[in-house]
Amino acid sequence: MKSDDVLLQKNVRIEREKDKRERDEFVQRMLDRDQNKTRQKSNDETVVADDGEEMNLDRLRTESRRVYLKKRQEREVTLLKQSLEDEEELFRNQKLSTTERKRIELGRKIIKMVEKNENEDENQDDGFYRLPDEYDEKDTKDAQDQARLSSRYVEDKREKSEQELWEESQTRKADITHKKKKPSNEKQYDLVFEDQIDFVMQETTKGYDKRDKKHSKVKEMIKKEDEDDKLVALKPITEHEKILAGRKKLPVFPYREEFLAAVKDHQILVLVGETGSGKTTQIPQYLHEIGYSELGKIGCTQPRRVAAMSVAARVSQEMNVKLGKEVGYSIRFENCTSEATVIQYMTDGMLLREILTEPDLSSYSCMIIDEAHERTLHSDILFGLVKDIVRFRPDLKLIISSATMDAEKFSKYFDDASIFMIPGRMFPVDIFYTKSPEADYVDAAVVTVLQIHVSQPVGSGDVLVFLTGQEEIETATEILIQRTRNLGSRISELLICPVYANLPSEQQAKIFEKTPKGARKVVLATNIAETSLTIDGICYVIDTGFNKQKSYNARSGMESLVVTPVSQAASNQRAGRAGRTAPGKCFRLFTAWSFQHELDANTIPEILRTNLGNVVLMLKSLGINDLIHFDFMDKPPADALIRSLEQLYALGALNDVGELTKLGRRMAEFPLEPMLSKSVICSEKYKCVSEVLSTVAMLSLGSSVFYRPKEKKIMADTARMNFARGGGGDHATMLRCYTDWASTDYSDGWCFENFVQVRSIRRARDIREQLENLCERVEIDKTVSKPDDNDALLKAITSGFFYNVAKLGRTGDYQTVKQQRTVYIHPSSVLSKEEEPPLWLVYFELAFTTKEFMRQVAPIDPSWLVEIAPHYYQQSDVEDSKAKKMPKSKSRGR
DNA sequence: GAGCACTGC
């Protein structure tokens, strides 16, 4: 701690410019050092080239998405034009109603607008993004495709007489009747999508049984055994025996001996097991049975908490032991293991934390990294670490378990490790594509649902629709309810169940209820249904081809959530959801051509699109100093790494040669973003540890604690404003909310009355407890507290977030102090309605949606900045604004 | 007066 103070004092003396220069030098030094190392290395390796290529690749990916969206738009316009031309002929013949005339005019306008935008785009693009080879090649392909598309349209056009077209336009008006039509091959020329969609069946995913002779042989064997058993003794079998028999029927079972032999021969093994092969439950047991558990624990990581828990429970049942004894799991807030544990399931983040205290994994004899293809941030770091550990621990067996697509890549990364394949247990799924692109995928999805419901027998299976977010799900639900109501009793019952993570859990439970006879269930889900939860009875999947993805811009430090086309891998994963219990069908709302040419093969790994502050701090505290050349499977952009290093330096977690300081070491102990950790550590100085802990716990929740149902918006808002009374912005609001809840002895009823999400705030409580326990380890006296002192709280917050300060400018907008970027208070903030907005703000995060918004803001006194971060702020910065303050607050009449 | 996909420590 003393050294930190010295550092701060030293910094006081540094002039601001000098300081800036120093920072630049620091970054430069880091770069130089790394480059020198590269040069040394590059004699035998071509790291430099790799590095450059990596950057280009990244740019390529962004570019390909741009091209994708643009092309999609272009084709929509072409189609729009064609259908318009068509209708125009009718227009001339005076056979259209006035509404349809209006619609055509509207269509023309849209086309003009889009074309205008495109031209602007092109002008901007010149010289920047054009990537000669690939772009041109794609262009021609696209042109061919379009030519093909249009020729089809010409043919279609000839087939239809004017009379028919007129009839069709009449049919369109009669909304109810046309829905009952059977799917046909006639294409209807619609501007707005509201009719049938044509699908083409393109392929069928392979089922498991036919290609797997080995498996069927064993099945016969078991069947025979079973029959023998029945003949020999008719005694009832116990529950456990039944489970054991079930184990033998899993697709992995016939490969047991082969697999164990492979493990014996190879230290690293890439295991390709398709879904339903039983690998997650069986492999650790096999390793245990053959005796690896005597050398050390068998670990198995999962990307999700629930998975770790449920798999551990299942395995303990199979082994007939109590959960938490021989078989256990460890996840955040819950350690269900003991001295006796030999098979341990855990989340990948938990293993990372474990590596911090046990860098060589010495208590393990085998480590299985499951679901590696998901490429979570945590598992990506694990790959790098584990690859290194394996080198100096030849006795450690490493198994990387992944789905089919990435196996080669994993094998290559792990020094050409051998690949072991296990077939899965999946039913075939027919894949359908649309004949032409759909403009409005939400509407298209709704129509497809109705099409399936009408044309497929009820009882043949439920429908699962993938949409991008809560809003879309809500609109889709409304449209569906309305249309089914219009159809009335002419169709059988359709149960509509929305699912997304923010939905209260009682409503989420609805999707698991069994579908009553004579009805069909439609589940409208976000990508939560892709991996996190499985629903039985789904036989039809509708894939819109989009999801929301986080992206991070290192230069501006801004995260944004964007609707993005899914990858081929993700789309296949979605399709797979239809074939879990019976053969299924998957309807993709895009063309087969787009699937092949426009979708990326794999989703961009998380590590390439996230803020790396935490990752860098963790690696540094593991003693890995050369981050630029850390063996990442996909290297994060150098920009992002440097920005994180710079930020950690500013926070005092790194010294001027990029080494971890004592403060940094303490910060790394907390499972928090670096800025939040810093606030916690500094809270002791301002004597408000308890308050900061609660606030930080609430801040780190991510999602909103305040529940806001549509029909009770005003009540919910007033409830929230109650907490805002007393000032201190969103931070103090959250704190008061938490303390009030705590004072009611954590009552659920209180949450209900105050429109607070029970699930979220309970999580805050867990986090707070965990942080409190960690305080002891980093020697923070957690008892000091200053209730109702906003200044103390905000000073502690500011010591972590002095980077995120914005100042009210003359125009009435805020500008960030660091980058002079114009930003706005998010409307969800309690300060957004303030008559007189504070001059200086500290914000928790920037999020780009429609504008650049600051989320979770609090007013501060600019003089604190000089006090707290003298190496960043100078007296002159602060005085400057005080001078402006007097005339402005009056002249800016609101 | 806008909008929060999903995990995880």
PDB file of C-alpha atoms in Angstrom, chain A residues 591-780:
ATOM      1  CA  THR A 591     -31.632 -18.892 -48.895  1.00  0.00           C
ATOM      2  CA  ALA A 592     -29.271 -21.819 -49.252  1.00  0.00           C
ATOM      3  CA  TRP A 593     -27.014 -19.473 -51.151  1.00  0.00           C
ATOM      4  CA  SER A 594     -26.763 -17.078 -48.232  1.00  0.00           C
ATOM      5  CA  PHE A 595     -25.994 -19.940 -45.920  1.00  0.00           C
ATOM      6  CA  GLN A 596     -23.107 -21.051 -48.098  1.00  0.00           C
ATOM      7  CA  HIS A 597     -21.706 -17.698 -49.046  1.00  0.00           C
ATOM      8  CA  GLU A 598     -22.768 -15.115 -46.561  1.00  0.00           C
ATOM      9  CA  LEU A 599     -22.537 -16.753 -43.165  1.00  0.00           C
ATOM     10  CA  ASP A 600     -19.213 -17.151 -41.398  1.00  0.00           C
ATOM     11  CA  ALA A 601     -18.281 -20.747 -40.759  1.00  0.00           C
ATOM     12  CA  ASN A 602     -17.882 -20.158 -37.028  1.00  0.00           C
ATOM     13  CA  THR A 603     -18.947 -17.528 -34.557  1.00  0.00           C
ATOM     14  CA  ILE A 604     -16.189 -15.047 -33.786  1.00  0.00           C
ATOM     15  CA  PRO A 605     -14.750 -16.134 -30.433  1.00  0.00           C
ATOM     16  CA  GLU A 606     -15.653 -13.991 -27.488  1.00  0.00           C
ATOM     17  CA  ILE A 607     -12.062 -13.082 -26.763  1.00  0.00           C
ATOM     18  CA  LEU A 608     -11.953 -11.067 -29.983  1.00  0.00           C
ATOM     19  CA  ARG A 609     -14.939  -8.951 -29.151  1.00  0.00           C
ATOM     20  CA  THR A 610     -14.681  -8.048 -25.523  1.00  0.00           C
ATOM     21  CA  ASN A 611     -12.934  -5.727 -23.114  1.00  0.00           C
ATOM     22  CA  LEU A 612      -9.817  -7.500 -21.930  1.00  0.00           C
ATOM     23  CA  GLY A 613      -9.119  -5.575 -18.717  1.00  0.00           C
ATOM     24  CA  ASN A 614      -9.914  -8.553 -16.575  1.00  0.00           C
ATOM     25  CA  VAL A 615      -8.083 -11.052 -18.737  1.00  0.00           C
ATOM     26  CA  VAL A 616      -4.940  -8.963 -18.773  1.00  0.00           C
ATOM     27  CA  LEU A 617      -4.989  -8.517 -15.016  1.00  0.00           C
ATOM     28  CA  MET A 618      -5.457 -12.221 -14.493  1.00  0.00           C
ATOM     29  CA  LEU A 619      -2.647 -13.225 -16.844  1.00  0.00           C
ATOM     30  CA  LYS A 620      -0.348 -10.658 -15.320  1.00  0.00           C
ATOM     31  CA  SER A 621      -1.009 -12.016 -11.881  1.00  0.00           C
ATOM     32  CA  LEU A 622      -0.135 -15.468 -13.192  1.00  0.00           C
ATOM     33  CA  GLY A 623       3.237 -14.013 -14.057  1.00  0.00           C
ATOM     34  CA  ILE A 624       2.670 -13.904 -17.781  1.00  0.00           C
ATOM     35  CA  ASN A 625       4.175 -10.608 -18.792  1.00  0.00           C
ATOM     36  CA  ASP A 626       4.491 -10.928 -22.508  1.00  0.00           C
ATOM     37  CA  LEU A 627       0.841 -10.781 -23.410  1.00  0.00           C
ATOM     38  CA  ILE A 628       1.240  -9.883 -27.052  1.00  0.00           C
ATOM     39  CA  HIS A 629       2.847 -13.264 -27.603  1.00  0.00           C
ATOM     40  CA  PHE A 630       0.823 -15.327 -25.221  1.00  0.00           C
ATOM     41  CA  ASP A 631      -0.273 -18.434 -27.080  1.00  0.00           C
ATOM     42  CA  PHE A 632      -3.905 -17.540 -27.674  1.00  0.00           C
ATOM     43  CA  MET A 633      -5.769 -19.774 -30.058  1.00  0.00           C
ATOM     44  CA  ASP A 634      -7.085 -16.602 -31.670  1.00  0.00           C
ATOM     45  CA  LYS A 635      -5.022 -13.586 -30.797  1.00  0.00           C
ATOM     46  CA  PRO A 636      -7.044 -10.618 -29.601  1.00  0.00           C
ATOM     47  CA  PRO A 637      -6.362  -7.427 -31.568  1.00  0.00           C
ATOM     48  CA  ALA A 638      -3.241  -5.653 -30.329  1.00  0.00           C
ATOM     49  CA  ASP A 639      -5.314  -2.496 -29.914  1.00  0.00           C
ATOM     50  CA  ALA A 640      -7.508  -4.110 -27.326  1.00  0.00           C
ATOM     51  CA  LEU A 641      -4.549  -5.471 -25.374  1.00  0.00           C
ATOM     52  CA  ILE A 642      -2.755  -2.157 -25.348  1.00  0.00           C
ATOM     53  CA  ARG A 643      -5.803  -0.285 -24.234  1.00  0.00           C
ATOM     54  CA  SER A 644      -6.268  -2.679 -21.347  1.00  0.00           C
ATOM     55  CA  LEU A 645      -2.627  -2.327 -20.352  1.00  0.00           C
ATOM     56  CA  GLU A 646      -2.940   1.414 -20.463  1.00  0.00           C
ATOM     57  CA  GLN A 647      -6.025   1.369 -18.308  1.00  0.00           C
ATOM     58  CA  LEU A 648      -4.451  -0.886 -15.738  1.00  0.00           C
ATOM     59  CA  TYR A 649      -1.458   1.393 -15.645  1.00  0.00           C
ATOM     60  CA  ALA A 650      -3.710   4.381 -15.032  1.00  0.00           C
ATOM     61  CA  LEU A 651      -5.424   2.517 -12.216  1.00  0.00           C
ATOM     62  CA  GLY A 652      -2.054   1.794 -10.667  1.00  0.00           C
ATOM     63  CA  ALA A 653      -2.304  -1.967 -11.156  1.00  0.00           C
ATOM     64  CA  LEU A 654       0.783  -1.994 -13.355  1.00  0.00           C
ATOM     65  CA  ASN A 655       3.974  -0.014 -12.966  1.00  0.00           C
ATOM     66  CA  ASP A 656       5.678   1.880 -15.721  1.00  0.00           C
ATOM     67  CA  VAL A 657       7.376  -1.190 -17.128  1.00  0.00           C
ATOM     68  CA  GLY A 658       4.146  -3.143 -17.195  1.00  0.00           C
ATOM     69  CA  GLU A 659       4.705  -5.266 -14.112  1.00  0.00           C
ATOM     70  CA  LEU A 660       1.995  -6.008 -11.620  1.00  0.00           C
ATOM     71  CA  THR A 661       2.043  -3.740  -8.542  1.00  0.00           C
ATOM     72  CA  LYS A 662       0.924  -4.749  -5.101  1.00  0.00           C
ATOM     73  CA  LEU A 663      -2.318  -2.896  -5.712  1.00  0.00           C
ATOM     74  CA  GLY A 664      -2.745  -4.881  -8.918  1.00  0.00           C
ATOM     75  CA  ARG A 665      -2.224  -8.121  -7.063  1.00  0.00           C
ATOM     76  CA  ARG A 666      -4.941  -7.178  -4.599  1.00  0.00           C
ATOM     77  CA  MET A 667      -7.247  -6.174  -7.412  1.00  0.00           C
ATOM     78  CA  ALA A 668      -6.800  -9.512  -9.130  1.00  0.00           C
ATOM     79  CA  GLU A 669      -8.205 -11.253  -6.073  1.00  0.00           C
ATOM     80  CA  PHE A 670     -11.670  -9.887  -6.752  1.00  0.00           C
ATOM     81  CA  PRO A 671     -13.857 -11.456  -9.407  1.00  0.00           C
ATOM     82  CA  LEU A 672     -14.718  -8.009 -10.740  1.00  0.00           C
ATOM     83  CA  GLU A 673     -13.827  -5.652 -13.531  1.00  0.00           C
ATOM     84  CA  PRO A 674     -10.574  -3.879 -12.655  1.00  0.00           C
ATOM     85  CA  MET A 675     -12.284  -0.550 -12.153  1.00  0.00           C
ATOM     86  CA  LEU A 676     -14.746  -2.014  -9.705  1.00  0.00           C
ATOM     87  CA  SER A 677     -11.979  -3.794  -7.804  1.00  0.00           C
ATOM     88  CA  LYS A 678     -10.130  -0.532  -7.497  1.00  0.00           C
ATOM     89  CA  SER A 679     -13.220   1.145  -6.059  1.00  0.00           C
ATOM     90  CA  VAL A 680     -13.549  -1.614  -3.483  1.00  0.00           C
ATOM     91  CA  ILE A 681      -9.944  -1.315  -2.429  1.00  0.00           C
ATOM     92  CA  CYS A 682     -10.135   2.464  -2.223  1.00  0.00           C
ATOM     93  CA  SER A 683     -13.318   2.376  -0.185  1.00  0.00           C
ATOM     94  CA  GLU A 684     -11.266   1.749   2.930  1.00  0.00           C
ATOM     95  CA  LYS A 685      -9.609   5.116   2.492  1.00  0.00           C
ATOM     96  CA  TYR A 686     -12.987   6.850   2.434  1.00  0.00           C
ATOM     97  CA  LYS A 687     -14.367   4.741   5.250  1.00  0.00           C
ATOM     98  CA  CYS A 688     -17.325   3.338   3.381  1.00  0.00           C
ATOM     99  CA  VAL A 689     -16.383  -0.272   2.659  1.00  0.00           C
ATOM    100  CA  SER A 690     -19.784  -1.697   3.410  1.00  0.00           C
ATOM    101  CA  GLU A 691     -21.565   0.833   1.186  1.00  0.00           C
ATOM    102  CA  VAL A 692     -19.183   0.349  -1.707  1.00  0.00           C
ATOM    103  CA  LEU A 693     -19.488  -3.415  -1.474  1.00  0.00           C
ATOM    104  CA  SER A 694     -23.264  -3.208  -1.860  1.00  0.00           C
ATOM    105  CA  THR A 695     -23.042  -0.704  -4.678  1.00  0.00           C
ATOM    106  CA  VAL A 696     -20.408  -2.661  -6.544  1.00  0.00           C
ATOM    107  CA  ALA A 697     -22.410  -5.849  -6.170  1.00  0.00           C
ATOM    108  CA  MET A 698     -25.431  -4.114  -7.667  1.00  0.00           C
ATOM    109  CA  LEU A 699     -23.391  -2.554 -10.465  1.00  0.00           C
ATOM    110  CA  SER A 700     -21.774  -5.798 -11.477  1.00  0.00           C
ATOM    111  CA  LEU A 701     -25.137  -7.458 -12.026  1.00  0.00           C
ATOM    112  CA  GLY A 702     -25.270  -6.198 -15.557  1.00  0.00           C
ATOM    113  CA  SER A 703     -28.964  -6.529 -16.123  1.00  0.00           C
ATOM    114  CA  SER A 704     -31.376  -4.154 -14.533  1.00  0.00           C
ATOM    115  CA  VAL A 705     -32.609  -4.823 -11.035  1.00  0.00           C
ATOM    116  CA  PHE A 706     -35.581  -2.582 -11.558  1.00  0.00           C
ATOM    117  CA  TYR A 707     -38.499  -4.395 -13.088  1.00  0.00           C
ATOM    118  CA  ARG A 708     -40.734  -2.358 -15.370  1.00  0.00           C
ATOM    119  CA  PRO A 709     -43.863  -4.099 -16.603  1.00  0.00           C
ATOM    120  CA  LYS A 710     -45.572  -2.423 -19.524  1.00  0.00           C
ATOM    121  CA  GLU A 711     -48.870  -1.793 -17.833  1.00  0.00           C
ATOM    122  CA  LYS A 712     -47.447  -0.460 -14.576  1.00  0.00           C
ATOM    123  CA  LYS A 713     -44.702   1.765 -15.834  1.00  0.00           C
ATOM    124  CA  ILE A 714     -45.657   4.779 -13.737  1.00  0.00           C
ATOM    125  CA  MET A 715     -45.915   2.837 -10.518  1.00  0.00           C
ATOM    126  CA  ALA A 716     -42.579   1.185 -11.190  1.00  0.00           C
ATOM    127  CA  ASP A 717     -40.960   4.523 -11.914  1.00  0.00           C
ATOM    128  CA  THR A 718     -42.240   6.165  -8.759  1.00  0.00           C
ATOM    129  CA  ALA A 719     -41.048   3.210  -6.741  1.00  0.00           C
ATOM    130  CA  ARG A 720     -37.620   3.697  -8.200  1.00  0.00           C
ATOM    131  CA  MET A 721     -37.630   7.439  -7.697  1.00  0.00           C
ATOM    132  CA  ASN A 722     -38.152   6.756  -4.000  1.00  0.00           C
ATOM    133  CA  PHE A 723     -34.684   5.293  -3.869  1.00  0.00           C
ATOM    134  CA  ALA A 724     -33.307   8.201  -5.874  1.00  0.00           C
ATOM    135  CA  ARG A 725     -34.414  10.691  -3.267  1.00  0.00           C
ATOM    136  CA  GLY A 726     -31.392  11.830  -1.349  1.00  0.00           C
ATOM    137  CA  GLY A 727     -29.183  12.403  -4.379  1.00  0.00           C
ATOM    138  CA  GLY A 728     -26.035  10.627  -5.388  1.00  0.00           C
ATOM    139  CA  GLY A 729     -27.284   9.509  -8.808  1.00  0.00           C
ATOM    140  CA  ASP A 730     -27.744   5.918  -9.887  1.00  0.00           C
ATOM    141  CA  HIS A 731     -25.012   4.610  -7.645  1.00  0.00           C
ATOM    142  CA  ALA A 732     -26.607   5.880  -4.461  1.00  0.00           C
ATOM    143  CA  THR A 733     -30.011   4.800  -5.757  1.00  0.00           C
ATOM    144  CA  MET A 734     -28.800   1.258  -6.073  1.00  0.00           C
ATOM    145  CA  LEU A 735     -27.197   1.371  -2.665  1.00  0.00           C
ATOM    146  CA  ARG A 736     -30.401   2.604  -1.006  1.00  0.00           C
ATOM    147  CA  CYS A 737     -32.365  -0.052  -2.821  1.00  0.00           C
ATOM    148  CA  TYR A 738     -30.017  -2.747  -1.541  1.00  0.00           C
ATOM    149  CA  THR A 739     -29.877  -1.515   2.041  1.00  0.00           C
ATOM    150  CA  ASP A 740     -33.652  -1.114   2.201  1.00  0.00           C
ATOM    151  CA  TRP A 741     -34.070  -4.661   0.984  1.00  0.00           C
ATOM    152  CA  ALA A 742     -31.478  -5.926   3.449  1.00  0.00           C
ATOM    153  CA  SER A 743     -33.277  -4.146   6.286  1.00  0.00           C
ATOM    154  CA  THR A 744     -36.476  -6.077   5.526  1.00  0.00           C
ATOM    155  CA  ASP A 745     -34.484  -9.249   6.079  1.00  0.00           C
ATOM    156  CA  TYR A 746     -34.262  -9.848   2.327  1.00  0.00           C
ATOM    157  CA  SER A 747     -37.982 -10.088   1.853  1.00  0.00           C
ATOM    158  CA  ASP A 748     -39.504 -11.182  -1.446  1.00  0.00           C
ATOM    159  CA  GLY A 749     -42.656  -9.236  -0.712  1.00  0.00           C
ATOM    160  CA  TRP A 750     -40.674  -6.052  -0.451  1.00  0.00           C
ATOM    161  CA  CYS A 751     -39.212  -6.701  -3.903  1.00  0.00           C
ATOM    162  CA  PHE A 752     -42.659  -7.178  -5.327  1.00  0.00           C
ATOM    163  CA  GLU A 753     -43.917  -3.931  -3.832  1.00  0.00           C
ATOM    164  CA  ASN A 754     -40.951  -1.976  -5.073  1.00  0.00           C
ATOM    165  CA  PHE A 755     -40.721  -3.456  -8.560  1.00  0.00           C
ATOM    166  CA  VAL A 756     -37.360  -5.040  -7.928  1.00  0.00           C
ATOM    167  CA  GLN A 757     -36.342  -8.269  -9.669  1.00  0.00           C
ATOM    168  CA  VAL A 758     -35.966 -10.838  -6.923  1.00  0.00           C
ATOM    169  CA  ARG A 759     -33.588 -12.985  -8.914  1.00  0.00           C
ATOM    170  CA  SER A 760     -31.229 -10.111  -9.651  1.00  0.00           C
ATOM    171  CA  ILE A 761     -31.069  -8.658  -6.184  1.00  0.00           C
ATOM    172  CA  ARG A 762     -30.523 -12.070  -4.621  1.00  0.00           C
ATOM    173  CA  ARG A 763     -27.577 -12.448  -6.911  1.00  0.00           C
ATOM    174  CA  ALA A 764     -26.320  -9.094  -5.696  1.00  0.00           C
ATOM    175  CA  ARG A 765     -26.492 -10.479  -2.184  1.00  0.00           C
ATOM    176  CA  ASP A 766     -24.424 -13.514  -3.162  1.00  0.00           C
ATOM    177  CA  ILE A 767     -21.859 -11.352  -4.874  1.00  0.00           C
ATOM    178  CA  ARG A 768     -21.690  -9.022  -1.922  1.00  0.00           C
ATOM    179  CA  GLU A 769     -21.089 -11.900   0.464  1.00  0.00           C
ATOM    180  CA  GLN A 770     -18.336 -13.263  -1.716  1.00  0.00           C
ATOM    181  CA  LEU A 771     -16.652  -9.871  -1.933  1.00  0.00           C
ATOM    182  CA  GLU A 772     -16.940  -9.430   1.795  1.00  0.00           C
ATOM    183  CA  ASN A 773     -15.149 -12.704   2.366  1.00  0.00           C
ATOM    184  CA  LEU A 774     -12.433 -11.740  -0.051  1.00  0.00           C
ATOM    185  CA  CYS A 775     -11.859  -8.491   1.845  1.00  0.00           C
ATOM    186  CA  GLU A 776     -10.178 -10.431   4.591  1.00  0.00           C
ATOM    187  CA  ARG A 777      -7.737 -11.955   2.187  1.00  0.00           C
ATOM    188  CA  VAL A 778      -6.617  -8.604   0.822  1.00  0.00           C
ATOM    189  CA  GLU A 779      -6.620  -7.028   4.271  1.00  0.00           C
ATOM    190  CA  ILE A 780      -9.452  -4.593   3.935  1.00  0.00           C
TER     191      ILE A 780
END
